[in-house]
PDB file of C-alpha atoms and ligand atoms in Angstrom:
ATOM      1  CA  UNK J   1      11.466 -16.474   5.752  1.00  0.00           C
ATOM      2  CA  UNK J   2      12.395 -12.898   6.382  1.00  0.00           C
ATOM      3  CA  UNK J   3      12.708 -10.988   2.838  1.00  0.00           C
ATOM      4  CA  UNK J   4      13.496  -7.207   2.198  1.00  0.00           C
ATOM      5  CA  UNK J   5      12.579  -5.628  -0.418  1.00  0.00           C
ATOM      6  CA  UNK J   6      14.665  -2.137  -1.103  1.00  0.00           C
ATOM      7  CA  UNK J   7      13.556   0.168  -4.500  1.00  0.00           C
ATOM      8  CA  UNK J   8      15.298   2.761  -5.742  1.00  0.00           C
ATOM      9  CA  UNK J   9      14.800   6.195  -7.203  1.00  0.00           C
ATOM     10  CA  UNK J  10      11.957   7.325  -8.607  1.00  0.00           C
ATOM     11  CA  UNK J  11      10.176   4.335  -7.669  1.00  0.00           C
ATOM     12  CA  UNK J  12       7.888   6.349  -4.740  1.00  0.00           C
ATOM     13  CA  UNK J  13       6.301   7.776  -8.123  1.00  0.00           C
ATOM     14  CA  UNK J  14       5.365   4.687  -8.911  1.00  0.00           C
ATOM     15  CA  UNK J  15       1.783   4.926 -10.283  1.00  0.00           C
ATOM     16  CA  UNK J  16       2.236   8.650 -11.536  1.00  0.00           C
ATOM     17  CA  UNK J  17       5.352   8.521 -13.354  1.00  0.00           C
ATOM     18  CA  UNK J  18       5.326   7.374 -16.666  1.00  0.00           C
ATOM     19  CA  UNK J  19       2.576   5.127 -16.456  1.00  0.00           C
ATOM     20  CA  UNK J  20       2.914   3.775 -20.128  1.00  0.00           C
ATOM     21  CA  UNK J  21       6.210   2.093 -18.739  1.00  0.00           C
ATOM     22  CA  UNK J  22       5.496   1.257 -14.881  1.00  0.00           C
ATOM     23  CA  UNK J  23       1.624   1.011 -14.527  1.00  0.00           C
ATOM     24  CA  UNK J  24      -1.036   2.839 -12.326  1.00  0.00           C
ATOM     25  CA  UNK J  25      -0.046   1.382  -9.168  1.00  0.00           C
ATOM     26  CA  UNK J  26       1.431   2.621  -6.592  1.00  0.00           C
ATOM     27  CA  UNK J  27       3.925   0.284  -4.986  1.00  0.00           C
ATOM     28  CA  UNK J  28       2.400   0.733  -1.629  1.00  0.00           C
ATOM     29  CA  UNK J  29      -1.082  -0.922  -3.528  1.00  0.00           C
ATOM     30  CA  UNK J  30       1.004  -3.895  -4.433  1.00  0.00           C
ATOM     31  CA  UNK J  31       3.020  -4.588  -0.983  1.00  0.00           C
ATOM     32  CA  UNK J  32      -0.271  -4.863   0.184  1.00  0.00           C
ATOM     33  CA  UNK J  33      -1.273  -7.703  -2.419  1.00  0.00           C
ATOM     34  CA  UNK J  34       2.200  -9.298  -1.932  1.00  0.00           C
ATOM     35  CA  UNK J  35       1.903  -9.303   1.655  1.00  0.00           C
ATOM     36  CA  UNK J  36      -1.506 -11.094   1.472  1.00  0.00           C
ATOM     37  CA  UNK J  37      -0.244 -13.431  -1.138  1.00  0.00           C
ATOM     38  CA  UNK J  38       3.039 -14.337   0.910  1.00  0.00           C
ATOM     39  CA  UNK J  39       1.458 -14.660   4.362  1.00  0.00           C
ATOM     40  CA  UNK J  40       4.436 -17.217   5.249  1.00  0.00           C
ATOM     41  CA  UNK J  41       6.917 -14.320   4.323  1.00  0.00           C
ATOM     42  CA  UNK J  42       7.876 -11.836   6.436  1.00  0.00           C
ATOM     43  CA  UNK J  43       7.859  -9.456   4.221  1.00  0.00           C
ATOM     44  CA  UNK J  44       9.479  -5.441   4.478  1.00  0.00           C
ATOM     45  CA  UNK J  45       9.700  -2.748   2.256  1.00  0.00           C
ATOM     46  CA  UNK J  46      12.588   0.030   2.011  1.00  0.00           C
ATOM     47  CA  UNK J  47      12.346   2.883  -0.850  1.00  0.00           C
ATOM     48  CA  UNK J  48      14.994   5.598  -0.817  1.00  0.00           C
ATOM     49  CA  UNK J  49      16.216   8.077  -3.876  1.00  0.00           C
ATOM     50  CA  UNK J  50      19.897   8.417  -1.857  1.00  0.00           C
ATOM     51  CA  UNK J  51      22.198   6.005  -2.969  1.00  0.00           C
ATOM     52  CA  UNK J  52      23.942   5.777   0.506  1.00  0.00           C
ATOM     53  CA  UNK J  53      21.052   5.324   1.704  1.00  0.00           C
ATOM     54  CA  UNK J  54      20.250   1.889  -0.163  1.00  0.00           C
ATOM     55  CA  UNK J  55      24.113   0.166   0.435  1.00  0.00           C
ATOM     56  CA  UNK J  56      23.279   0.811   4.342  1.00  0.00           C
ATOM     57  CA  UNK J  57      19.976  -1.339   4.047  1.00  0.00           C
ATOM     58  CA  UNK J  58      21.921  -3.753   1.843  1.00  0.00           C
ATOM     59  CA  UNK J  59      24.216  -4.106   4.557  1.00  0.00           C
ATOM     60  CA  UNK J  60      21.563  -4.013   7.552  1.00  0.00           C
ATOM     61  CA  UNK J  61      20.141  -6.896   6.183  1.00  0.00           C
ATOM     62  CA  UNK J  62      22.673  -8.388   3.647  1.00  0.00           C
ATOM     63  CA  UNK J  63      24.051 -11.232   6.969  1.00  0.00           C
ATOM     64  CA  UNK J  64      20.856 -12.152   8.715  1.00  0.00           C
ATOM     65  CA  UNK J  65      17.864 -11.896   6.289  1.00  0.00           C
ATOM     66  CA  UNK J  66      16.434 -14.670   4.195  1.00  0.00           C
ATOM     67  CA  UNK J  67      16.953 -12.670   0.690  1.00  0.00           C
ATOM     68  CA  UNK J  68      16.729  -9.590  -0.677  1.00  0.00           C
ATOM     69  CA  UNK J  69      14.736  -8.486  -3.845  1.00  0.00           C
ATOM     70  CA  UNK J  70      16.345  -4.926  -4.950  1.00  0.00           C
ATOM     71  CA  UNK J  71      15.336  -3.021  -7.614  1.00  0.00           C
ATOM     72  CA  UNK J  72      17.838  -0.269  -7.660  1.00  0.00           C
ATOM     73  CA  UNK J  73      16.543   1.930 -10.419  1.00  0.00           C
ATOM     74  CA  UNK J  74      18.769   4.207 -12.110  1.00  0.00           C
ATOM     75  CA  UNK J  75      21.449   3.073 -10.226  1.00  0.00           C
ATOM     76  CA  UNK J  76      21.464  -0.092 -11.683  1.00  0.00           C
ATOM     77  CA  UNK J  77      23.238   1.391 -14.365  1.00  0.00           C
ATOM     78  CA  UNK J  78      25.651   4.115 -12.558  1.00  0.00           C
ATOM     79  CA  UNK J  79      26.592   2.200  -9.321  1.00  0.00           C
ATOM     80  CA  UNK J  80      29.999   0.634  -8.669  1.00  0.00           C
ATOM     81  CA  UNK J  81      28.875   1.052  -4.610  1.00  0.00           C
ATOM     82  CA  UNK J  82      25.275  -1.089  -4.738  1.00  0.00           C
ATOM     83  CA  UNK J  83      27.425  -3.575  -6.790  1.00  0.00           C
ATOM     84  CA  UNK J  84      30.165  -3.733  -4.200  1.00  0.00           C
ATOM     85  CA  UNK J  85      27.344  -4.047  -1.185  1.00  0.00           C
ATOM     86  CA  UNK J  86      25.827  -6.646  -3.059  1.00  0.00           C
ATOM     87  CA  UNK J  87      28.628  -8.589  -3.400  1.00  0.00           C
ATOM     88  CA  UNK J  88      30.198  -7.804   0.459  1.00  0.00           C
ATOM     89  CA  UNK J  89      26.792  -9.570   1.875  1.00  0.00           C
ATOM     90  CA  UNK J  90      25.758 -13.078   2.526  1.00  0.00           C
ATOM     91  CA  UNK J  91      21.689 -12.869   1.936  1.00  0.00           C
ATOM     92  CA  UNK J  92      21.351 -13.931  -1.295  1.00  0.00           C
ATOM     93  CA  UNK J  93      19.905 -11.039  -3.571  1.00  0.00           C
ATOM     94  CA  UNK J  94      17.904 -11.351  -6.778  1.00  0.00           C
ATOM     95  CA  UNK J  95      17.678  -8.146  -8.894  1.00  0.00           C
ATOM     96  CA  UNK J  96      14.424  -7.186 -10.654  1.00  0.00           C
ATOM     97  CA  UNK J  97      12.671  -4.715 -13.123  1.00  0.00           C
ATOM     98  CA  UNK J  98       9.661  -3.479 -13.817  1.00  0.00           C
ATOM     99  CA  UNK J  99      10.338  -2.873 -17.433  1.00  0.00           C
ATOM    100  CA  UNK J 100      12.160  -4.500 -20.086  1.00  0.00           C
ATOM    101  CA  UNK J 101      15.414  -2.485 -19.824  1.00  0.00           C
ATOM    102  CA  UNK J 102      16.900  -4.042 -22.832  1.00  0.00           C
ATOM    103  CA  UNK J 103      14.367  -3.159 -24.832  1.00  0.00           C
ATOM    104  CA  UNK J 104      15.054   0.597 -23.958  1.00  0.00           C
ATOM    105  CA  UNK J 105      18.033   3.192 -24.136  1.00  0.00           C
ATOM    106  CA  UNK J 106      21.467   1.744 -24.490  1.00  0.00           C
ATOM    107  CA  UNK J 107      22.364   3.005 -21.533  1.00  0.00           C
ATOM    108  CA  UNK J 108      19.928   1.189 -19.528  1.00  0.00           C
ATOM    109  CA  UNK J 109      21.186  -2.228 -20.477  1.00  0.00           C
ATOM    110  CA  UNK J 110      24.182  -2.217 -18.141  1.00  0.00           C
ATOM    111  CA  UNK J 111      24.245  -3.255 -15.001  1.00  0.00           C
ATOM    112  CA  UNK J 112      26.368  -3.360 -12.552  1.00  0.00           C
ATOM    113  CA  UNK J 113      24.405  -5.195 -10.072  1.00  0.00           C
ATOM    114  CA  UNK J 114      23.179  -7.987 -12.402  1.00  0.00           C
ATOM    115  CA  UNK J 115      27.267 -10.305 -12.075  1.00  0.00           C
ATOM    116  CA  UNK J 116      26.809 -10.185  -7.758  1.00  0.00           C
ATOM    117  CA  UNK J 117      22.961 -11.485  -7.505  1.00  0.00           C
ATOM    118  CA  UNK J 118      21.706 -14.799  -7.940  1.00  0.00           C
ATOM    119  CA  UNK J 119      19.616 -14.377 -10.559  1.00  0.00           C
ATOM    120  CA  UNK J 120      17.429 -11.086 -12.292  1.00  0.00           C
ATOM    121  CA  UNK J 121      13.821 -10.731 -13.237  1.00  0.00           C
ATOM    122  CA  UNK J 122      12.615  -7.722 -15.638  1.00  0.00           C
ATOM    123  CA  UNK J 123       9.907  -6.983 -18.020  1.00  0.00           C
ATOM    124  CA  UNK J 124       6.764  -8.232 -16.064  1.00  0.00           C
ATOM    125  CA  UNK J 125       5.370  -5.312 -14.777  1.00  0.00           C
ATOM    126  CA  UNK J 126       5.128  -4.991 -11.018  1.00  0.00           C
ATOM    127  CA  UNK J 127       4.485  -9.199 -11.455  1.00  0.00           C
ATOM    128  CA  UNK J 128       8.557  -9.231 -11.209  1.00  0.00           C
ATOM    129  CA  UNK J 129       8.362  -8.632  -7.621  1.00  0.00           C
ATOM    130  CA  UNK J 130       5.976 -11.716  -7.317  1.00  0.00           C
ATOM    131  CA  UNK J 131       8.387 -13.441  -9.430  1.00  0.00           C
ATOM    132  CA  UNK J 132      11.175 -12.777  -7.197  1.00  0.00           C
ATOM    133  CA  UNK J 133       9.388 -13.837  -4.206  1.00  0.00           C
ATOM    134  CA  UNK J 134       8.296 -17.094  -5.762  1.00  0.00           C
ATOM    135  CA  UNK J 135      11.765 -17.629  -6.259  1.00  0.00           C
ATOM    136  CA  UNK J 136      12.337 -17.997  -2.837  1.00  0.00           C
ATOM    137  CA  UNK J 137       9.392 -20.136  -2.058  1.00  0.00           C
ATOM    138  CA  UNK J 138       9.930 -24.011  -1.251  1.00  0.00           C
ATOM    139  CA  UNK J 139       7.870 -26.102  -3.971  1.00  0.00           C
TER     140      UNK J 139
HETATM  141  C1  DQA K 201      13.752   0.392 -13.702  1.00  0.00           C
HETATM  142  C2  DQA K 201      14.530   0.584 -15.007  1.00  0.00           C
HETATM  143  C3  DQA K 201      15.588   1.656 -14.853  1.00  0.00           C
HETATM  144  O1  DQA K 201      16.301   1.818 -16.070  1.00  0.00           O
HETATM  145  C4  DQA K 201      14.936   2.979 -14.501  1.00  0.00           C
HETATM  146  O2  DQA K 201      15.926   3.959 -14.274  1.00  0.00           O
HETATM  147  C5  DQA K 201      13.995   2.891 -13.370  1.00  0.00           C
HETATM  148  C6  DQA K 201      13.154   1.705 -13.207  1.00  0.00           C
HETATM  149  C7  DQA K 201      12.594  -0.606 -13.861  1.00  0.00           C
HETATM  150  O3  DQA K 201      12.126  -1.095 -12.842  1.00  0.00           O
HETATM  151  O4  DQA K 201      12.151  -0.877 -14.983  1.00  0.00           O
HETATM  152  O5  DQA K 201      13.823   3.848 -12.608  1.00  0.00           O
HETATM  153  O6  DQA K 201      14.634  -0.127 -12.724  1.00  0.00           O
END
């Protein structure tokens, strides 16, 4: 099973920003545990703060990959284009959090990714990720 993970901005600080809300880890750290927990996976990793940047991975991927977990950051609240990418691709996507974003600003509680995915995960940390994998494991 061949899944991509894509982050968005701000998530290479990840383990220095704002640690009260996203932890001490870096997400490098934590590939390495998923990766080791997932050993059936095929697992790969694609951070980017450029927006254009994340719809061309979306679409890379989005027809022949297995699934897609994206956290899109910022984004997720601001972009019409990662919304329309999502929804252009056949790889089904499930879109996750680290933090509980509806438990935060206003303006962090839309998203316009959250009506093309299958399904969202948010509020569990970096465990969200896992989450979203686990999702896509066979029982
Ligand atoms: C985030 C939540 C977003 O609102 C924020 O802009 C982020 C990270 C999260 O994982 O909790 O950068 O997507």
């Amino acid at each position: 099973m061949k899944i991509q993970i894509i982050n968005g901005p701000n998530l290479n600080l990840l383990g220095i920003r704002e640690k009260n809300i996203y932890g001490d880890e870096s997400f490098d750290e934590y590939f390495k545990k998923l990766k080791s927990k997932y050993k059936n996976f095929d697992l790969h990793y694609f951070q980017s703060n450029i927006e254009g940047e994340l719809i061309q991975k979306i679409q890379e991927v989005g027809f022949d990959y297995d699934g897609i977990i994206i956290n899109a950051a910022a984004y997720t609240h601001t972009s019409v284009g990662i919304g329309d990418a999502l929804r252009s691709i056949s790889t089904p996507a499930i879109e996750v959090h680290i933090s509980n974003t509806y438990s935060r600003e206003e303006y962090r509680h839309k998203s316009f990714l959250s009506s093309h995915v299958t399904g969202v995960i948010l509020g569990f940390g970096l465990k969200s990720y896992d989450l979203a994998l686990e999702s896509f494991s066979k029982l």
